Amino acid sequence: LQRSVLTYIEGYDPGIFPQDAEERYGIAGGQVTNLASNENPYKPPGSVLEAIETSIGQVNRYPDPGYRELKGELSRYTGLPPENIALGNGSTEILDMVCKVFIDPFDRISIISPSYTMYALMGMIRESTIEFVETRENGYRIDVDFLMKRARDSKMIFLCSPNNPTGMVLGDGQLEEILADAEGMVLLDEAYAEFAGISAIDLVADHPNLVVTRSMSKFFSLAGLRVGYCIAGADIVENLEKVRQPFSISSIGEAAATAALREVPYYEKMREVLLSEREHLVEKISRIPGLYPYPSRANFLMVRVDPGLSDIVESLMSMGVLVRDIGGLSGLDGPHIRITVGTPGENEILLSSLEKVTS
Ligand code: PMP
């Protein structure tokens, strides 16, 4: 009785987590250097932790169904009115909501490849026809002409900038070209936008075919609380709200995200550290034989790995260092890993472990 489409769908692969290192190698969670999930290694500031503590005292109550406080702060942060902002339980729920609003069975959707695997998973659940538009031939950058040829008749084009896992951003003017040419909607995933310092949210006002999704999980260090949002035309936001589960953002998540948005200068300081660490990692890793890092605008790096080092992820894991094996990702050729930028101490552990496993 279960829908037949599910027999073709593999669930989302979250990669390895500290609990896996504990199970496989007996390494206690606290001893693991986790650079596998693109999280922010720094905790939120004290005011956010206090807001969380205060909200714990009210967990017997539902959150405000209109999430007015959080929407107000997001409006201030983005410079856009609350009518253009929809919330979700992480940007993952927003992706699901967007698919529910726009995608019918057999609709064509186009997804740049390689990219975040959830777009395809959600498209499959909606029984859409998926066109993967490869970027490998173009050094993982988008070729707009090629994309638009392949994306003809698409109900939605999925883009991600900075793109997970490549770390690359859309080129100047590319999004405008795509928006002008697209027959359907364009979804731009900006989960990592703050690390690149560029965003397309201001284009939403003049482009009714654009939806931009954002996350509180990365720059704002709130991955465990699951808060995301998107910027879109008011009519789209209204429908997104219809398909969202009521109260899907918890009261603790709302309180934390609201407080975090009041601490932008704190997060900007952390970003300075992470960006300079990212450049340090690129430089050091590029000197390790067999490893070829790509330039990145996000808080992670994609690294091509010589085939002789294809067990690198497991070797690092046995030493308590977690990075993401992205070798099997469609649109990538051969072994690759993705490394999240950690604290300076974590990055030193990573570098010395990389030296050991490659020597
Ligand atoms: N988009 C991209 C590109 C991501 O990498 C992630 C997290 N891995 C998400 C969206 C989802 O993030 P969240 O649901 O935590 O907001």
Tab-separated table of C-alpha atoms and ligand atoms in Angstrom:
chain	number	residue	atom	x	y	z
A	1	LEU	CA	0.000	0.000	0.000
A	2	GLN	CA	3.022	2.253	0.286
A	3	ARG	CA	3.688	4.581	-2.658
A	4	SER	CA	5.809	2.827	-5.281
A	5	VAL	CA	7.996	5.904	-5.794
A	6	LEU	CA	9.556	5.189	-2.398
A	7	THR	CA	11.161	2.008	-3.699
A	8	TYR	CA	13.331	4.204	-5.973
A	9	ILE	CA	14.282	6.692	-3.283
A	10	GLU	CA	17.230	6.342	-0.974
A	11	GLY	CA	16.864	8.348	2.218
A	12	TYR	CA	19.056	11.379	2.880
A	13	ASP	CA	22.602	10.346	3.772
A	14	PRO	CA	23.721	12.619	6.616
A	15	GLY	CA	27.331	11.372	6.457
A	16	ILE	CA	29.320	10.413	9.532
A	17	PHE	CA	28.676	11.767	13.007
A	18	PRO	CA	30.694	11.592	16.275
A	19	GLN	CA	28.483	8.713	17.435
A	20	ASP	CA	29.770	6.678	14.443
A	21	ALA	CA	33.418	7.194	15.494
A	22	GLU	CA	32.490	6.114	18.997
A	23	GLU	CA	30.745	2.977	17.749
A	24	ARG	CA	33.395	1.985	15.190
A	25	TYR	CA	36.622	3.019	16.898
A	26	GLY	CA	35.647	3.520	20.533
A	27	ILE	CA	36.567	7.201	20.409
A	28	ALA	CA	34.540	9.159	22.959
A	29	GLY	CA	32.289	11.848	21.447
A	30	GLY	CA	34.169	14.613	23.241
A	31	GLN	CA	37.461	13.510	21.634
A	32	VAL	CA	36.199	13.745	18.068
A	33	THR	CA	37.129	16.616	15.748
A	34	ASN	CA	33.930	16.933	13.750
A	35	LEU	CA	34.505	18.672	10.433
A	36	ALA	CA	31.901	16.700	8.495
A	37	SER	CA	28.614	18.624	8.618
A	38	ASN	CA	29.379	22.272	7.794
A	39	GLU	CA	28.389	23.412	11.247
A	40	ASN	CA	29.788	26.491	12.935
A	41	PRO	CA	32.388	25.264	15.460
A	42	TYR	CA	31.648	28.178	17.775
A	43	LYS	CA	28.786	28.216	20.228
A	44	PRO	CA	26.235	31.045	20.125
A	45	PRO	CA	26.949	34.037	22.418
A	46	GLY	CA	25.791	34.193	26.061
A	47	SER	CA	22.675	36.233	25.270
A	48	VAL	CA	21.422	33.486	22.947
A	49	LEU	CA	22.066	30.778	25.534
A	50	GLU	CA	20.214	32.908	28.097
A	51	ALA	CA	17.263	33.323	25.731
A	52	ILE	CA	17.196	29.538	25.339
A	53	GLU	CA	17.219	29.061	29.119
A	54	THR	CA	14.391	31.544	29.585
A	55	SER	CA	12.296	29.877	26.904
A	56	ILE	CA	12.760	26.477	28.558
A	57	GLY	CA	10.569	27.753	31.393
A	58	GLN	CA	7.658	28.118	28.961
A	59	VAL	CA	7.763	24.827	27.106
A	60	ASN	CA	4.289	23.878	28.342
A	61	ARG	CA	2.956	26.548	25.925
A	62	TYR	CA	2.813	26.554	22.126
A	63	PRO	CA	4.927	29.154	20.364
A	64	ASP	CA	3.302	32.287	18.904
A	65	PRO	CA	1.635	30.900	15.743
A	66	GLY	CA	2.595	34.048	13.830
A	67	TYR	CA	6.213	33.995	15.117
A	68	ARG	CA	5.985	37.789	15.251
A	69	GLU	CA	9.186	38.372	17.235
A	70	LEU	CA	11.335	36.235	14.979
A	71	LYS	CA	9.773	37.572	11.804
A	72	GLY	CA	10.320	41.118	13.114
A	73	GLU	CA	14.040	40.452	13.708
A	74	LEU	CA	14.403	38.742	10.343
A	75	SER	CA	12.720	41.711	8.725
A	76	ARG	CA	15.274	44.022	10.344
A	77	TYR	CA	18.159	41.714	9.412
A	78	THR	CA	17.125	41.270	5.780
A	79	GLY	CA	15.653	44.738	5.240
A	80	LEU	CA	12.491	43.148	3.841
A	81	PRO	CA	8.923	43.229	5.218
A	82	PRO	CA	7.562	40.252	7.211
A	83	GLU	CA	5.106	39.571	4.359
A	84	ASN	CA	8.062	38.399	2.292
A	85	ILE	CA	9.415	36.028	4.939
A	86	ALA	CA	8.328	32.433	5.577
A	87	LEU	CA	9.762	30.325	8.396
A	88	GLY	CA	10.569	26.642	8.555
A	89	ASN	CA	11.998	23.947	10.803
A	90	GLY	CA	15.441	24.432	9.303
A	91	SER	CA	15.761	25.448	5.673
A	92	THR	CA	15.176	21.751	4.982
A	93	GLU	CA	11.498	22.206	5.865
A	94	ILE	CA	11.396	25.282	3.639
A	95	LEU	CA	12.665	23.205	0.706
A	96	ASP	CA	9.914	20.709	1.392
A	97	MET	CA	7.314	23.489	1.634
A	98	VAL	CA	8.489	25.057	-1.636
A	99	CYS	CA	8.192	21.686	-3.374
A	100	LYS	CA	4.692	21.211	-1.944
A	101	VAL	CA	3.647	24.640	-3.222
A	102	PHE	CA	5.068	24.335	-6.737
A	103	ILE	CA	5.711	20.766	-7.791
A	104	ASP	CA	3.110	18.355	-9.144
A	105	PRO	CA	3.823	14.792	-10.274
A	106	PHE	CA	5.638	14.738	-13.655
A	107	ASP	CA	6.658	18.394	-13.473
A	108	ARG	CA	10.189	18.858	-14.761
A	109	ILE	CA	12.696	20.300	-12.347
A	110	SER	CA	16.355	21.114	-12.977
A	111	ILE	CA	19.069	20.756	-10.382
A	112	ILE	CA	22.678	21.845	-10.757
A	113	SER	CA	25.063	19.008	-10.167
A	114	PRO	CA	26.895	18.441	-7.927
A	115	SER	CA	24.837	20.158	-5.261
A	116	TYR	CA	22.906	19.552	-2.068
A	117	THR	CA	21.191	16.171	-2.359
A	118	MET	CA	17.932	17.180	-0.666
A	119	TYR	CA	16.609	18.942	-3.799
A	120	ALA	CA	16.546	15.664	-5.707
A	121	LEU	CA	15.150	13.745	-2.762
A	122	MET	CA	12.279	16.185	-2.357
A	123	GLY	CA	11.683	16.347	-6.094
A	124	MET	CA	11.467	12.556	-6.175
A	125	ILE	CA	8.998	12.463	-3.303
A	126	ARG	CA	6.843	14.866	-5.355
A	127	GLU	CA	7.245	12.483	-8.334
A	128	SER	CA	8.771	15.146	-10.546
A	129	THR	CA	11.012	14.467	-13.534
A	130	ILE	CA	14.514	15.567	-12.646
A	131	GLU	CA	17.118	17.002	-14.987
A	132	PHE	CA	20.589	17.144	-13.440
A	133	VAL	CA	22.638	19.911	-15.027
A	134	GLU	CA	26.312	19.074	-14.665
A	135	THR	CA	28.899	21.769	-14.004
A	136	ARG	CA	32.037	19.593	-13.975
A	137	GLU	CA	33.073	20.476	-17.538
A	138	ASN	CA	33.037	24.123	-16.543
A	139	GLY	CA	35.182	23.711	-13.417
A	140	TYR	CA	31.977	23.375	-11.324
A	141	ARG	CA	30.874	26.876	-12.310
A	142	ILE	CA	27.498	27.435	-13.924
A	143	ASP	CA	27.376	27.984	-17.664
A	144	VAL	CA	24.109	29.903	-18.023
A	145	ASP	CA	23.535	29.025	-21.701
A	146	PHE	CA	24.041	25.334	-21.011
A	147	LEU	CA	21.826	25.478	-17.926
A	148	MET	CA	18.986	27.256	-19.694
A	149	LYS	CA	19.073	24.845	-22.613
A	150	ARG	CA	18.814	21.907	-20.252
A	151	ALA	CA	16.253	23.617	-18.014
A	152	ARG	CA	13.733	24.241	-20.779
A	153	ASP	CA	10.149	23.570	-19.555
A	154	SER	CA	11.327	23.364	-15.958
A	155	LYS	CA	8.826	24.227	-13.265
A	156	MET	CA	11.743	24.979	-10.982
A	157	ILE	CA	15.504	25.404	-11.246
A	158	PHE	CA	17.446	24.664	-8.054
A	159	LEU	CA	20.585	26.710	-7.477
A	160	CYS	CA	22.820	26.956	-4.439
A	161	SER	CA	25.279	29.776	-3.778
A	162	PRO	CA	27.736	29.221	-2.198
A	163	ASN	CA	27.142	25.754	-3.499
A	164	ASN	CA	27.427	22.713	-1.259
A	165	PRO	CA	29.823	20.909	-1.789
A	166	THR	CA	31.910	23.008	-4.214
A	167	GLY	CA	31.939	26.258	-2.214
A	168	MET	CA	31.498	28.221	-5.441
A	169	VAL	CA	29.181	31.193	-5.924
A	170	LEU	CA	27.137	32.319	-8.909
A	171	GLY	CA	29.028	34.735	-11.146
A	172	ASP	CA	28.135	38.432	-11.383
A	173	GLY	CA	24.848	38.883	-13.229
A	174	GLN	CA	24.287	35.148	-13.745
A	175	LEU	CA	21.226	34.952	-11.528
A	176	GLU	CA	19.614	37.912	-13.297
A	177	GLU	CA	20.185	36.167	-16.643
A	178	ILE	CA	18.682	32.946	-15.338
A	179	LEU	CA	15.678	34.760	-13.852
A	180	ALA	CA	15.028	36.595	-17.115
A	181	ASP	CA	15.132	33.375	-19.102
A	182	ALA	CA	13.476	30.886	-16.737
A	183	GLU	CA	10.039	29.639	-17.705
A	184	GLY	CA	9.234	28.594	-14.136
A	185	MET	CA	10.544	29.344	-10.654
A	186	VAL	CA	14.140	29.665	-9.501
A	187	LEU	CA	15.016	28.460	-6.016
A	188	LEU	CA	18.286	29.852	-4.724
A	189	ASP	CA	19.609	28.152	-1.588
A	190	GLU	CA	21.633	30.653	0.421
A	191	ALA	CA	22.275	28.498	3.505
A	192	TYR	CA	25.919	29.703	3.451
A	193	ALA	CA	25.398	33.232	2.092
A	194	GLU	CA	26.805	35.070	5.109
A	195	PHE	CA	30.189	33.411	4.628
A	196	ALA	CA	30.386	34.735	1.071
A	197	GLY	CA	29.008	38.175	1.978
A	198	ILE	CA	26.746	38.203	-1.060
A	199	SER	CA	23.027	37.630	-1.367
A	200	ALA	CA	20.228	37.826	-3.901
A	201	ILE	CA	17.402	38.567	-1.482
A	202	ASP	CA	17.026	42.099	-2.828
A	203	LEU	CA	16.148	40.666	-6.239
A	204	VAL	CA	12.947	39.098	-4.866
A	205	ALA	CA	11.058	42.426	-5.040
A	206	ASP	CA	11.448	42.660	-8.831
A	207	HIS	CA	11.496	38.952	-9.647
A	208	PRO	CA	8.314	37.094	-8.691
A	209	ASN	CA	9.907	33.868	-9.955
A	210	LEU	CA	12.645	33.876	-7.287
A	211	VAL	CA	12.572	32.153	-3.890
A	212	VAL	CA	15.656	32.457	-1.686
A	213	THR	CA	16.094	30.024	1.213
A	214	ARG	CA	18.246	30.815	4.237
A	215	SER	CA	19.361	28.962	7.349
A	216	MET	CA	20.069	29.817	10.982
A	217	SER	CA	22.130	26.609	11.235
A	218	LYS	CA	25.447	27.784	9.774
A	219	PHE	CA	26.526	31.406	10.318
A	220	PHE	CA	24.269	31.738	13.394
A	221	SER	CA	25.454	28.470	15.038
A	222	LEU	CA	21.984	27.054	15.644
A	223	ALA	CA	22.073	23.772	13.699
A	224	GLY	CA	20.640	21.817	16.629
A	225	LEU	CA	17.571	24.029	16.956
A	226	ARG	CA	16.307	23.804	13.376
A	227	VAL	CA	15.343	27.276	12.197
A	228	GLY	CA	15.310	28.381	8.574
A	229	TYR	CA	13.476	30.963	6.517
A	230	CYS	CA	12.918	32.070	2.995
A	231	ILE	CA	12.386	35.276	1.126
A	232	ALA	CA	9.733	35.283	-1.578
A	233	GLY	CA	6.795	37.252	-2.963
A	234	ALA	CA	3.937	37.784	-0.490
A	235	ASP	CA	1.560	35.499	-2.443
A	236	ILE	CA	4.130	32.684	-2.324
A	237	VAL	CA	4.776	33.231	1.392
A	238	GLU	CA	1.032	32.919	2.021
A	239	ASN	CA	0.953	29.508	0.343
A	240	LEU	CA	4.164	28.384	2.039
A	241	GLU	CA	2.513	29.121	5.376
A	242	LYS	CA	-0.473	26.984	4.328
A	243	VAL	CA	1.659	23.889	3.761
A	244	ARG	CA	3.885	24.316	6.819
A	245	GLN	CA	3.028	22.219	9.853
A	246	PRO	CA	1.566	24.499	12.536
A	247	PHE	CA	4.160	25.358	15.211
A	248	SER	CA	6.942	23.617	13.285
A	249	ILE	CA	9.526	26.036	14.675
A	250	SER	CA	9.811	25.336	18.403
A	251	SER	CA	9.476	28.106	20.983
A	252	ILE	CA	13.115	27.488	21.962
A	253	GLY	CA	14.167	27.776	18.325
A	254	GLU	CA	12.253	31.016	17.932
A	255	ALA	CA	13.755	32.517	21.092
A	256	ALA	CA	17.300	31.502	20.125
A	257	ALA	CA	17.052	32.703	16.534
A	258	THR	CA	15.524	36.023	17.624
A	259	ALA	CA	18.354	36.594	20.116
A	260	ALA	CA	21.002	35.519	17.590
A	261	LEU	CA	19.787	38.065	15.043
A	262	ARG	CA	20.464	40.761	17.661
A	263	GLU	CA	24.113	39.669	17.883
A	264	VAL	CA	25.253	40.071	14.291
A	265	PRO	CA	28.552	41.833	15.219
A	266	TYR	CA	29.495	38.852	17.414
A	267	TYR	CA	28.928	36.449	14.533
A	268	GLU	CA	30.803	38.729	12.145
A	269	LYS	CA	33.875	38.468	14.376
A	270	MET	CA	33.613	34.678	14.325
A	271	ARG	CA	33.310	34.810	10.572
A	272	GLU	CA	36.610	36.709	10.340
A	273	VAL	CA	38.336	33.879	12.190
A	274	LEU	CA	36.668	31.190	10.062
A	275	LEU	CA	37.446	32.897	6.767
A	276	SER	CA	41.108	33.393	7.615
A	277	GLU	CA	41.261	29.775	8.821
A	278	ARG	CA	39.691	28.679	5.546
A	279	GLU	CA	42.455	30.360	3.566
A	280	HIS	CA	45.065	28.859	5.902
A	281	LEU	CA	43.586	25.401	5.284
A	282	VAL	CA	43.545	25.860	1.495
A	283	GLU	CA	47.180	26.875	1.528
A	284	LYS	CA	48.317	24.058	3.825
A	285	ILE	CA	46.218	21.329	2.206
A	286	SER	CA	47.377	22.285	-1.293
A	287	ARG	CA	50.934	21.468	-0.164
A	288	ILE	CA	49.969	17.922	0.858
A	289	PRO	CA	50.693	15.498	-2.008
A	290	GLY	CA	47.527	13.930	-3.403
A	291	LEU	CA	45.121	16.575	-2.085
A	292	TYR	CA	43.797	19.365	-4.298
A	293	PRO	CA	41.520	21.887	-2.561
A	294	TYR	CA	39.193	24.111	-4.569
A	295	PRO	CA	38.804	27.773	-3.673
A	296	SER	CA	35.691	28.269	-1.530
A	297	ARG	CA	33.407	31.127	-0.464
A	298	ALA	CA	31.731	29.086	2.293
A	299	ASN	CA	32.737	27.608	5.664
A	300	PHE	CA	33.895	24.369	4.035
A	301	LEU	CA	36.273	23.189	1.338
A	302	MET	CA	35.915	20.658	-1.424
A	303	VAL	CA	39.121	18.697	-1.914
A	304	ARG	CA	39.910	16.352	-4.800
A	305	VAL	CA	41.764	13.298	-3.603
A	306	ASP	CA	44.180	11.091	-5.551
A	307	PRO	CA	42.590	7.670	-6.139
A	308	GLY	CA	45.441	6.098	-4.111
A	309	LEU	CA	44.078	7.902	-1.039
A	310	SER	CA	40.475	6.845	-1.488
A	311	ASP	CA	40.228	5.415	2.065
A	312	ILE	CA	41.235	8.765	3.554
A	313	VAL	CA	37.862	9.396	5.240
A	314	GLU	CA	37.967	6.118	7.145
A	315	SER	CA	41.648	6.590	8.098
A	316	LEU	CA	40.897	10.061	9.458
A	317	MET	CA	37.871	8.722	11.309
A	318	SER	CA	40.001	6.064	13.009
A	319	MET	CA	42.097	8.984	14.292
A	320	GLY	CA	38.983	10.806	15.533
A	321	VAL	CA	38.757	13.346	12.696
A	322	LEU	CA	35.505	13.464	10.729
A	323	VAL	CA	35.304	14.853	7.201
A	324	ARG	CA	32.615	14.158	4.614
A	325	ASP	CA	33.161	11.590	1.895
A	326	ILE	CA	31.493	13.068	-1.192
A	327	GLY	CA	33.129	10.694	-3.669
A	328	GLY	CA	29.852	9.089	-4.672
A	329	LEU	CA	27.992	12.339	-5.274
A	330	SER	CA	26.540	12.583	-8.764
A	331	GLY	CA	28.238	15.223	-10.885
A	332	LEU	CA	31.652	14.707	-9.264
A	333	ASP	CA	34.389	12.658	-10.873
A	334	GLY	CA	36.478	10.413	-8.605
A	335	PRO	CA	37.271	10.679	-4.906
A	336	HIS	CA	36.533	13.981	-3.212
A	337	ILE	CA	36.088	15.025	0.387
A	338	ARG	CA	34.456	18.030	1.980
A	339	ILE	CA	36.047	19.581	5.038
A	340	THR	CA	34.265	22.041	7.324
A	341	VAL	CA	36.444	24.878	8.605
A	342	GLY	CA	36.866	24.410	12.348
A	343	THR	CA	38.478	26.415	15.127
A	344	PRO	CA	42.247	27.047	14.763
A	345	GLY	CA	42.884	24.149	17.193
A	346	GLU	CA	40.618	21.759	15.274
A	347	ASN	CA	42.208	22.741	11.987
A	348	GLU	CA	45.687	21.991	13.350
A	349	ILE	CA	44.479	18.531	14.410
A	350	LEU	CA	43.054	18.047	10.917
A	351	LEU	CA	46.276	19.146	9.196
A	352	SER	CA	48.510	16.926	11.279
A	353	SER	CA	46.130	13.981	10.742
A	354	LEU	CA	46.086	14.638	6.982
A	355	GLU	CA	49.906	14.644	6.949
A	356	LYS	CA	49.900	11.290	8.733
A	357	VAL	CA	47.340	9.561	6.535
A	358	THR	CA	48.946	10.772	3.295
A	359	SER	CA	52.588	10.034	4.162
B	1	PMP	N1	21.001	23.866	2.102
B	1	PMP	C1	22.276	23.479	2.041
B	1	PMP	C2	23.059	23.800	0.825
B	1	PMP	C3	22.856	22.768	3.097
B	1	PMP	O1	24.120	22.374	3.007
B	1	PMP	C4	22.075	22.485	4.241
B	1	PMP	C5	22.634	21.737	5.420
B	1	PMP	N2	23.538	20.775	5.179
B	1	PMP	C6	20.750	22.899	4.242
B	1	PMP	C7	20.246	23.601	3.179
B	1	PMP	C8	19.826	22.580	5.368
B	1	PMP	O2	20.125	23.283	6.494
B	1	PMP	P1	19.102	23.473	7.702
B	1	PMP	O3	17.933	22.596	7.473
B	1	PMP	O4	19.868	23.115	8.909
B	1	PMP	O5	18.723	24.929	7.641
